[in-house]
PDB file of C-alpha atoms in Angstrom:
ATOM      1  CA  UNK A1235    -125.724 134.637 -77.161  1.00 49.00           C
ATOM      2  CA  UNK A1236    -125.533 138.297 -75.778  1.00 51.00           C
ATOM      3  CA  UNK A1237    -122.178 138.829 -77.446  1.00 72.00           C
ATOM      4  CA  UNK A1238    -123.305 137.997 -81.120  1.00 83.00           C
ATOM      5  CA  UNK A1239    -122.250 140.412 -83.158  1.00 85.00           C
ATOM      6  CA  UNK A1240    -124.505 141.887 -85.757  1.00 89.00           C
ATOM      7  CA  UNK A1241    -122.949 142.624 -88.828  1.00 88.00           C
ATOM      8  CA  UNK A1242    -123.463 146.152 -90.560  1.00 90.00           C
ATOM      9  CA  UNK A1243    -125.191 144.562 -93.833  1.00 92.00           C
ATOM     10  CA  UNK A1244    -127.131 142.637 -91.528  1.00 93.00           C
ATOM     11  CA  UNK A1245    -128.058 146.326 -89.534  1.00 93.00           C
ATOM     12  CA  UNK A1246    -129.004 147.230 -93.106  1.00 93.00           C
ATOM     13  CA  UNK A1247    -131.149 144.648 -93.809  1.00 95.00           C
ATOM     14  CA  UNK A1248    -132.947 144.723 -90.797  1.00 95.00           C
ATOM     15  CA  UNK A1249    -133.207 148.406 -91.570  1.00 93.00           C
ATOM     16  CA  UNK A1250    -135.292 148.084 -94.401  1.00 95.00           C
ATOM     17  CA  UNK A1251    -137.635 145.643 -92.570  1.00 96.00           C
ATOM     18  CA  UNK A1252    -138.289 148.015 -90.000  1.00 95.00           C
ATOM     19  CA  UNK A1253    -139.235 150.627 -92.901  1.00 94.00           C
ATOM     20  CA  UNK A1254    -141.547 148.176 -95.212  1.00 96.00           C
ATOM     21  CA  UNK A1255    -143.536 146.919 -91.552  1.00 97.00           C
ATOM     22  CA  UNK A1256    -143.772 150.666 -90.563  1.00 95.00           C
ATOM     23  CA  UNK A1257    -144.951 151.572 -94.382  1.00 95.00           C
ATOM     24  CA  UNK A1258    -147.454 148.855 -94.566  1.00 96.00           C
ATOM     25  CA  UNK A1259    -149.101 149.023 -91.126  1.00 96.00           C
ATOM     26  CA  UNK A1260    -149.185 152.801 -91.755  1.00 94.00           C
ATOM     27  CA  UNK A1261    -147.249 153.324 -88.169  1.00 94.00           C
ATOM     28  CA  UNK A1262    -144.826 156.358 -87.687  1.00 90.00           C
ATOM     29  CA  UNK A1263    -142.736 153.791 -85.662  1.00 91.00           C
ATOM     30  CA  UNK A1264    -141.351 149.877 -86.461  1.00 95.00           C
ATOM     31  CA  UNK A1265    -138.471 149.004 -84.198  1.00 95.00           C
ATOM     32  CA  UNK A1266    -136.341 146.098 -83.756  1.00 97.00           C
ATOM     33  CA  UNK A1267    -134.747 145.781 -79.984  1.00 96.00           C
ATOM     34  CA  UNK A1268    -132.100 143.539 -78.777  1.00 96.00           C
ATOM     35  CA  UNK A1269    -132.532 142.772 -75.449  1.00 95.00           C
ATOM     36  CA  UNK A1270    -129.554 142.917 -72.524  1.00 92.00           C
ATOM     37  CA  UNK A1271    -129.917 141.993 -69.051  1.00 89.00           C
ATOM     38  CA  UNK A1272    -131.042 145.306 -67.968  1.00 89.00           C
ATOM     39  CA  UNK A1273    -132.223 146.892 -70.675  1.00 91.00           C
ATOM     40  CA  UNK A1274    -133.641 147.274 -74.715  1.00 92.00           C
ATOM     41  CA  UNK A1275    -131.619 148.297 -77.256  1.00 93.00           C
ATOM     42  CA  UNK A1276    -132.738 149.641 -80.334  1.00 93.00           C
ATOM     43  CA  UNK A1277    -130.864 148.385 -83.416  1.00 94.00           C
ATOM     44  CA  UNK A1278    -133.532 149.534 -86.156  1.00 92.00           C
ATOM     45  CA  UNK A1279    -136.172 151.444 -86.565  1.00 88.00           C
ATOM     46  CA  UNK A1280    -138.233 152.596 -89.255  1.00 88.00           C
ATOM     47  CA  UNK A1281    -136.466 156.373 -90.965  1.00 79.00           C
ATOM     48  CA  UNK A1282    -139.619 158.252 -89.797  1.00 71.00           C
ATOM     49  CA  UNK A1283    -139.242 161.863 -88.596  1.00 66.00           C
ATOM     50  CA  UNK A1284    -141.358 161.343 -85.753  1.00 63.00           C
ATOM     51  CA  UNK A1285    -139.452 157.988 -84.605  1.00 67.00           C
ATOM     52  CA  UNK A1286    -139.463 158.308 -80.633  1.00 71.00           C
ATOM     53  CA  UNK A1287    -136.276 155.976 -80.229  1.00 76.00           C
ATOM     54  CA  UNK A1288    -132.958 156.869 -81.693  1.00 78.00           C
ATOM     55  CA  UNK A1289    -130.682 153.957 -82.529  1.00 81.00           C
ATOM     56  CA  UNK A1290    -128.186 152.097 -80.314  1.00 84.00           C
ATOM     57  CA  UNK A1291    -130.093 153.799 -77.105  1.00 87.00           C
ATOM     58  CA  UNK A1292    -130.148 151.323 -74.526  1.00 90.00           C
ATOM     59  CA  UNK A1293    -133.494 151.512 -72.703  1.00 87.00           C
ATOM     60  CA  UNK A1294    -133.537 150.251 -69.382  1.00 88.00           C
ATOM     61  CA  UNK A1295    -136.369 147.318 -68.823  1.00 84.00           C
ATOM     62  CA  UNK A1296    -137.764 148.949 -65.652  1.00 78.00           C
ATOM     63  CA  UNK A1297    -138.781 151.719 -68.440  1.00 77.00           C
ATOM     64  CA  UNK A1298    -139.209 149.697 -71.710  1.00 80.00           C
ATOM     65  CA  UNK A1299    -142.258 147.870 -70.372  1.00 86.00           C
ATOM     66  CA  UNK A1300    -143.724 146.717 -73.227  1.00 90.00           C
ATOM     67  CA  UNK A1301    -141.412 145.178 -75.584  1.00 92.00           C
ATOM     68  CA  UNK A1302    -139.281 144.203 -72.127  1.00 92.00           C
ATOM     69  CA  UNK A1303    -142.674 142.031 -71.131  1.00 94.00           C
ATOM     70  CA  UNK A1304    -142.786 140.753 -74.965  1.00 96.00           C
ATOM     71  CA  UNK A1305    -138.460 139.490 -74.266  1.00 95.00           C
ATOM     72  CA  UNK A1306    -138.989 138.044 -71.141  1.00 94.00           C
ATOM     73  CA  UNK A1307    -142.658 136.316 -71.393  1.00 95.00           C
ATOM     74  CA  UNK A1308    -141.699 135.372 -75.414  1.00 96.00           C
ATOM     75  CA  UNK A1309    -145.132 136.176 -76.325  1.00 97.00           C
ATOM     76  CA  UNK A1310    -146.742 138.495 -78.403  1.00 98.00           C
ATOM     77  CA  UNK A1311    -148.298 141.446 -76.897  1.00 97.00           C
ATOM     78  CA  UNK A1312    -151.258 143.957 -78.882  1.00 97.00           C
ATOM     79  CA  UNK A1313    -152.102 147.191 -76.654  1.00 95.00           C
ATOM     80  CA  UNK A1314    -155.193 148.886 -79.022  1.00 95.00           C
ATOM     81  CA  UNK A1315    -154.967 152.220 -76.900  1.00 94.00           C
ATOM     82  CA  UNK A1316    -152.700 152.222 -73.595  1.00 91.00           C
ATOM     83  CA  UNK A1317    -154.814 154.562 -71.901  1.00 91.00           C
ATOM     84  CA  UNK A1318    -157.399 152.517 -72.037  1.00 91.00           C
ATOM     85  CA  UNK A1319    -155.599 149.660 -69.679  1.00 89.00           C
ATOM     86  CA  UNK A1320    -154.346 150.162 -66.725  1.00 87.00           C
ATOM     87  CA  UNK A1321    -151.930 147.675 -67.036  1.00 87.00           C
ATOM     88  CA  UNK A1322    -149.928 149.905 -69.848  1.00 87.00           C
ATOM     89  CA  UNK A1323    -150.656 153.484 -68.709  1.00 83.00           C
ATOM     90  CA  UNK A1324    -147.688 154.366 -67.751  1.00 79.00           C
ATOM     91  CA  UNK A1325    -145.497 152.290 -69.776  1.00 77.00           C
ATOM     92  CA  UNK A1326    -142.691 154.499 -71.557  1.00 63.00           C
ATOM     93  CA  UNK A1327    -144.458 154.178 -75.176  1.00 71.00           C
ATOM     94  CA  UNK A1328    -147.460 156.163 -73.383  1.00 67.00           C
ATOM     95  CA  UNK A1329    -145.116 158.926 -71.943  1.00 68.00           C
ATOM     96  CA  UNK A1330    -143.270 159.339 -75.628  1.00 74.00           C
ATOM     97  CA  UNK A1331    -146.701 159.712 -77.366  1.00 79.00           C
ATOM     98  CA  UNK A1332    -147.426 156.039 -78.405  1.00 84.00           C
ATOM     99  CA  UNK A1333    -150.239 154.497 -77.023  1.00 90.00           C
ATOM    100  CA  UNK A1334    -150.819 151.420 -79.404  1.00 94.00           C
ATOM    101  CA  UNK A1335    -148.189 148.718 -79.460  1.00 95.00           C
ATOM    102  CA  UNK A1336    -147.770 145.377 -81.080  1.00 97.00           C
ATOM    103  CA  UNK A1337    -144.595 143.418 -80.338  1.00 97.00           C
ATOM    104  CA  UNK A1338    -143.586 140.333 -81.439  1.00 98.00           C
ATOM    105  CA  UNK A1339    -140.452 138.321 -79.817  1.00 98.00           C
ATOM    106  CA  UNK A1340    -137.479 137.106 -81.862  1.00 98.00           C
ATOM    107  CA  UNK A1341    -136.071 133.926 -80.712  1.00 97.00           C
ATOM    108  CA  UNK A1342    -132.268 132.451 -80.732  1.00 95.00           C
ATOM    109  CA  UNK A1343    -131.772 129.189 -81.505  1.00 92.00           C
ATOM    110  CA  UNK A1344    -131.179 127.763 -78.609  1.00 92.00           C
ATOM    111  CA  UNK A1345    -134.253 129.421 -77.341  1.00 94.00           C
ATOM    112  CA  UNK A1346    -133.907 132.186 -75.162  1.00 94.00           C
ATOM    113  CA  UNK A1347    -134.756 135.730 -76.299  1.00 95.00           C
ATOM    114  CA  UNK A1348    -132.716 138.116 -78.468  1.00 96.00           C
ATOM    115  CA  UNK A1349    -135.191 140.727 -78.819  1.00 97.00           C
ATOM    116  CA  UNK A1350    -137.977 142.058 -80.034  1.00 98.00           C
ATOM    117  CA  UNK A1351    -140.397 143.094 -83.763  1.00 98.00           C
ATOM    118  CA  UNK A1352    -142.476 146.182 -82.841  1.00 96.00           C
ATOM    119  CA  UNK A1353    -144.421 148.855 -84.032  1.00 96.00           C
ATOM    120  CA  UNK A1354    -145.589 151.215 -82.370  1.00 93.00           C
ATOM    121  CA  UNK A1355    -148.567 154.659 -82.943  1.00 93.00           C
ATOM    122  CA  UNK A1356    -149.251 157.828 -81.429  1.00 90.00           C
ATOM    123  CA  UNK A1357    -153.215 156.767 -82.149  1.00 92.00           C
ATOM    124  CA  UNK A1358    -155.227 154.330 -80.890  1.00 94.00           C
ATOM    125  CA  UNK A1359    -155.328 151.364 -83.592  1.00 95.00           C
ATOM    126  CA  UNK A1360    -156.873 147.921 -84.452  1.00 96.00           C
ATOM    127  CA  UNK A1361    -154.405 145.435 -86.134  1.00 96.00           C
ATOM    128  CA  UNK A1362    -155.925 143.678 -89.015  1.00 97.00           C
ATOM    129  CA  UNK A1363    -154.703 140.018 -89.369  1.00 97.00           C
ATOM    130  CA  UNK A1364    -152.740 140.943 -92.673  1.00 98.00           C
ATOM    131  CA  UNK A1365    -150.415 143.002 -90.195  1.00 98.00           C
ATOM    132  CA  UNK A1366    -149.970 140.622 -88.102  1.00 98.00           C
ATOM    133  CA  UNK A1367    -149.221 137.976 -90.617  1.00 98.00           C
ATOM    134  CA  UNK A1368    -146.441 140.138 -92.050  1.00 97.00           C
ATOM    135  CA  UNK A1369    -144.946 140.794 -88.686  1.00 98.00           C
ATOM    136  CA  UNK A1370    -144.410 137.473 -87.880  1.00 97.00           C
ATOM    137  CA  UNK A1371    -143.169 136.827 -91.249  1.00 97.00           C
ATOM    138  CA  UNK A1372    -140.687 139.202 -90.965  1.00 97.00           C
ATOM    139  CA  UNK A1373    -139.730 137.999 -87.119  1.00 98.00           C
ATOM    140  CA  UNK A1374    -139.097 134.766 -88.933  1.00 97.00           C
ATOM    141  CA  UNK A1375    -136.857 135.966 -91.186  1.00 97.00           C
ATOM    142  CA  UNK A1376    -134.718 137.953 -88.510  1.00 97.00           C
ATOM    143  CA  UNK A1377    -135.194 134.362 -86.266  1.00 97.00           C
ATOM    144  CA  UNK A1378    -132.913 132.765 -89.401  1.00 96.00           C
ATOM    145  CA  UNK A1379    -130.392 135.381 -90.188  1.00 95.00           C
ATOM    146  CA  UNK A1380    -129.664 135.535 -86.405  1.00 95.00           C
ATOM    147  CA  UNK A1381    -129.082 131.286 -86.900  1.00 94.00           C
ATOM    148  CA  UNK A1382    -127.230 131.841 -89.664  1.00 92.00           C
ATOM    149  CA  UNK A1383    -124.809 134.100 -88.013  1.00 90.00           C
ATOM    150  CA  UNK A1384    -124.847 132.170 -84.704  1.00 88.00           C
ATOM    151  CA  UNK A1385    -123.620 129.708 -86.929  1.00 88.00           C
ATOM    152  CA  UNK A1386    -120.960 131.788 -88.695  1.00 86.00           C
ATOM    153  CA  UNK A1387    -119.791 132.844 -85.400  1.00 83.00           C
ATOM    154  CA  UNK A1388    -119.258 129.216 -83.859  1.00 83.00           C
ATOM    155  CA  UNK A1389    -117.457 128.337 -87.069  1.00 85.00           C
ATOM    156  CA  UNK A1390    -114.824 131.435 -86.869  1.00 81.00           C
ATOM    157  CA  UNK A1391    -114.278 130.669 -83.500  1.00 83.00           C
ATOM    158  CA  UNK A1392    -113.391 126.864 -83.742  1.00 85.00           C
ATOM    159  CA  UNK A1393    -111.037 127.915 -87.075  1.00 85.00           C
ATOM    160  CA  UNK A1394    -109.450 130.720 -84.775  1.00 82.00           C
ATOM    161  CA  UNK A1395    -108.851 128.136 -81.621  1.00 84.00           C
ATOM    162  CA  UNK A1396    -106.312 125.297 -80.889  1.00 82.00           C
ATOM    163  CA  UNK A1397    -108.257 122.035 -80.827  1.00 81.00           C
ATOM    164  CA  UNK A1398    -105.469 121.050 -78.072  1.00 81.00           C
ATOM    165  CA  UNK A1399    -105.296 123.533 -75.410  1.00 79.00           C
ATOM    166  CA  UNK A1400    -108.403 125.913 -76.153  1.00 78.00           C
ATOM    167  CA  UNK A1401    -106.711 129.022 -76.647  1.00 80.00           C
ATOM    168  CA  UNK A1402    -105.898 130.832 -80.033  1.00 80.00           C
ATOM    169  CA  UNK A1403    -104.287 129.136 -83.050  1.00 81.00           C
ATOM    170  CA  UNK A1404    -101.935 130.602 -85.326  1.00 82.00           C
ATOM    171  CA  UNK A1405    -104.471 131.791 -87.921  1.00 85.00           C
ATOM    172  CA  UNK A1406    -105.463 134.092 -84.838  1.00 82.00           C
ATOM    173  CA  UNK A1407    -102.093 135.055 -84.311  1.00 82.00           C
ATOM    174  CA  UNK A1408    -101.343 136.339 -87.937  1.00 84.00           C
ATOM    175  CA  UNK A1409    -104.718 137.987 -88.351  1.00 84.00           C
ATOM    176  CA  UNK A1410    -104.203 139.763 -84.809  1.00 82.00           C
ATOM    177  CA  UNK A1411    -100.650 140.613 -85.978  1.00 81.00           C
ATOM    178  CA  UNK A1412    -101.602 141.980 -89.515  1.00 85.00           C
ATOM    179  CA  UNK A1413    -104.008 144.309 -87.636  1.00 85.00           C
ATOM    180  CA  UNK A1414    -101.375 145.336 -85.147  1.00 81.00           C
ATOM    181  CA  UNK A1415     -99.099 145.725 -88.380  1.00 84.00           C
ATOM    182  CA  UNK A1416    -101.368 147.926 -90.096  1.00 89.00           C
ATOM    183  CA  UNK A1417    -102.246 150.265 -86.922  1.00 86.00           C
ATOM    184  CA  UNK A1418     -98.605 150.600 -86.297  1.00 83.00           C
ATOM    185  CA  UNK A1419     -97.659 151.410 -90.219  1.00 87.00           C
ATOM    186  CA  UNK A1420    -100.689 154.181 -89.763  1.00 90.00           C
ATOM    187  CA  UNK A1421     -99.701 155.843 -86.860  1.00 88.00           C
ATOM    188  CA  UNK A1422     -95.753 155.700 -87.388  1.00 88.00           C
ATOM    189  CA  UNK A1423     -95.754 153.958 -83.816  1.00 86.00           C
ATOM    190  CA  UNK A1424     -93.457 150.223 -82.773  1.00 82.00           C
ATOM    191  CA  UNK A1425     -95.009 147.305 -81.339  1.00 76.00           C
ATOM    192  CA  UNK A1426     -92.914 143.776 -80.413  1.00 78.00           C
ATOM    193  CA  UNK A1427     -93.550 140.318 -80.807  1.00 77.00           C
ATOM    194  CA  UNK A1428     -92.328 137.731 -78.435  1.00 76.00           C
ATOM    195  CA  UNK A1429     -92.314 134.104 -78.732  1.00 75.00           C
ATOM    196  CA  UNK A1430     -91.619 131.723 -76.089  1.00 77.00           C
ATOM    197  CA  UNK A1431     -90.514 128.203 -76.886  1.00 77.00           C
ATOM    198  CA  UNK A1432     -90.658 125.216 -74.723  1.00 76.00           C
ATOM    199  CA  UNK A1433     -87.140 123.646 -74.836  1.00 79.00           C
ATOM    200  CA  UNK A1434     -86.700 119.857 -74.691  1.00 80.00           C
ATOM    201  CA  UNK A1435     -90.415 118.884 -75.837  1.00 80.00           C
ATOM    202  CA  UNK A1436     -89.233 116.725 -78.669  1.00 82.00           C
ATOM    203  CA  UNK A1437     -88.118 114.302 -75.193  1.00 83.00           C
ATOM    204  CA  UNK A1438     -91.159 114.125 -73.174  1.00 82.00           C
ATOM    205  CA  UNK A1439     -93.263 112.418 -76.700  1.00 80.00           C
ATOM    206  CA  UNK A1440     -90.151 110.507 -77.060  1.00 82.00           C
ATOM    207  CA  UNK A1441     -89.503 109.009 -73.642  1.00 85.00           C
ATOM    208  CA  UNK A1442     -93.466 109.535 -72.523  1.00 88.00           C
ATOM    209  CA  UNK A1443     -95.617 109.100 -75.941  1.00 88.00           C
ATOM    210  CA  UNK A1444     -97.892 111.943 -77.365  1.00 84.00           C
ATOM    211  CA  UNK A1445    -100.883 111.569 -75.158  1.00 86.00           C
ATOM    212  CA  UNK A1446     -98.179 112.552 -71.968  1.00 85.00           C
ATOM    213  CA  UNK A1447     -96.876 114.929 -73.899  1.00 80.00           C
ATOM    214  CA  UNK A1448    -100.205 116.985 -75.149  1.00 82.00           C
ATOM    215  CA  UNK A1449    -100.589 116.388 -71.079  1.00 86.00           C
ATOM    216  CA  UNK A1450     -97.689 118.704 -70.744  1.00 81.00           C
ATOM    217  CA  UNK A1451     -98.851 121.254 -73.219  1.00 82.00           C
ATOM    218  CA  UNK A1452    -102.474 121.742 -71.983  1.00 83.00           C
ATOM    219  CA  UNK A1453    -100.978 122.007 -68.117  1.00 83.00           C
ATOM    220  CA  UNK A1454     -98.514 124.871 -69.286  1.00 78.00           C
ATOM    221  CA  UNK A1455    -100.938 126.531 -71.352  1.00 77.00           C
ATOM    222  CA  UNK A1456    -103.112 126.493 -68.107  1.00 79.00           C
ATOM    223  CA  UNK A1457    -100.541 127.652 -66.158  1.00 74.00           C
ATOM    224  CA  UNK A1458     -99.186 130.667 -68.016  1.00 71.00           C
ATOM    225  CA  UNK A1459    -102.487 131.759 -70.447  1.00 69.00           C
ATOM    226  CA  UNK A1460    -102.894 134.947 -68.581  1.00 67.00           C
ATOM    227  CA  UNK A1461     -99.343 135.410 -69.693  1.00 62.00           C
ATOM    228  CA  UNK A1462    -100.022 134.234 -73.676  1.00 62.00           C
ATOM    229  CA  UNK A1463    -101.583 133.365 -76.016  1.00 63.00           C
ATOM    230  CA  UNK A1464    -101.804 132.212 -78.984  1.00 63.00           C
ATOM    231  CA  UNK A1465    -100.284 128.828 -79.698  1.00 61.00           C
ATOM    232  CA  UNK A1466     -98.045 129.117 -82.505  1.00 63.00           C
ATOM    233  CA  UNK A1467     -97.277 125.814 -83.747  1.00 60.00           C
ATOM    234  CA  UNK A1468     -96.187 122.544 -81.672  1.00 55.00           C
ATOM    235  CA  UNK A1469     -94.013 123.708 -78.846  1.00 59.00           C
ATOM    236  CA  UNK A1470     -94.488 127.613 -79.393  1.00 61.00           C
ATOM    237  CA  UNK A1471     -96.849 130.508 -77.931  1.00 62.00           C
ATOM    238  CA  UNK A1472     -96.577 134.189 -78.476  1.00 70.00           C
ATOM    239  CA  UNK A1473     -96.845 136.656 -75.839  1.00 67.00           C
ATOM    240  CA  UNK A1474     -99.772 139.395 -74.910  1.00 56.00           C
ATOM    241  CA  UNK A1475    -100.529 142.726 -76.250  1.00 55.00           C
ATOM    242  CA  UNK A1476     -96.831 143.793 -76.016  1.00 49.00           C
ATOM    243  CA  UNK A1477     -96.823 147.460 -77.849  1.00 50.00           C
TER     244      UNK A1477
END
């Protein structure tokens, strides 16, 4: 899920990891990447003054070798000294200072790759197996907070959508509206609601039966969605962004 949004107390959370795994190792740098289709992103990193990424930069993967391999292959990787293999020379960690590198994936749940648990030193370094056991514990722990909010997500989005038709229900609506309420109250501006009704529906379930006359209400919902959205109740939509 690319578009999963991490929450700030989440960020926070994650923020702290990134400081105890950077604090225990004894590494100037622990980072925690999300990875997009063409590039890293850091979302935490351990509050060192020599940190070599700075948050929310997007890193593209051509660059971000390392922790770009770890994403894509879902394995860990352990560099002890970059310059000593050729493979990892010139990898960007090298060029920023950072020639050792351990990297650990973090996995959604429906398995593909949301990131990565690194850390990351300016001196060549040999990872005892206490380190690495706390890495992975802590990639664990990230693995189930991002489930947990996958699930939250899935569950706000089936409360905020019309079982019927598949666009947004009227708890959308109001919670869209309060916000467009508010925004307008703040900046002394107007904004308009429409509503569109569909005259004579009460006919078609009463002539056709309910399963011809949902029929009719997914087809114009089809037909006019670019137009509005949400559903309302029954027979009733509101229209687009008009402000």
């Amino acid at each position: 899920m690319g578009d999963l949004k991490i929450e700030a107390e989440v960020l926070e959370e994650w923020q702290h990891i990134s400081n105890l795994v950077a604090d225990f190792c004894c590494v100037p740098a622990a980072v925690i990447m999300r990875k997009h289709s063409d590039a890293m992103e850091v979302i935490a990193g351990s509050q060192q003054p020599c940190l070599p990424y700075i948050r929310n930069e997007k890193i593209p993967l051509a660059n971000e070798r390392c922790s770009g391999w770890v994403a894509r292959t879902q394995q860990p990787l352990y560099i002890p000294n970059a310059f000593k293999d050729p493979q990892w020379a010139h990898s960007l960690s090298t060029e920023m200072g950072m020639i050792f590198y351990y990297g650990v994936p973090l996995i959604l749940p429906d398995g593909s790759a949301f990131g990565t648990l690194c850390i990351t030193h300016c001196e060549e370094k040999l990872i005892s197996e206490a380190e690495t056991k706390l890495i992975d514990r802590f990639a664990r722990t990230i693995e189930l907070m991002l489930s947990l909010l996958e699930s939250q997500t899935a569950f706000y989005q089936q409360s905020i959508t019309d079982d019927l038709t598949g666009i947004a229900n009227r708890r959308h609506f109001l919670e869209c509206f309060n916000k467009e309420f508010q925004r307008a109250k703040r900046h002394d501006t107007v904004f308009c609601v429409a509503m569109i009704d569909l005259d004579h529906f009460k006919q078609v379930n009463d002539q056709f039966g309910h399963d011809e006359g949902d029929h009719v209400l997914v087809r114009f919902t089809q037909r006019f969605k670019k137009q509005f959205e949400p559903r309302i109740r029954w027979d009733e939509w509101a229209v687009k962004s008009l402000r």
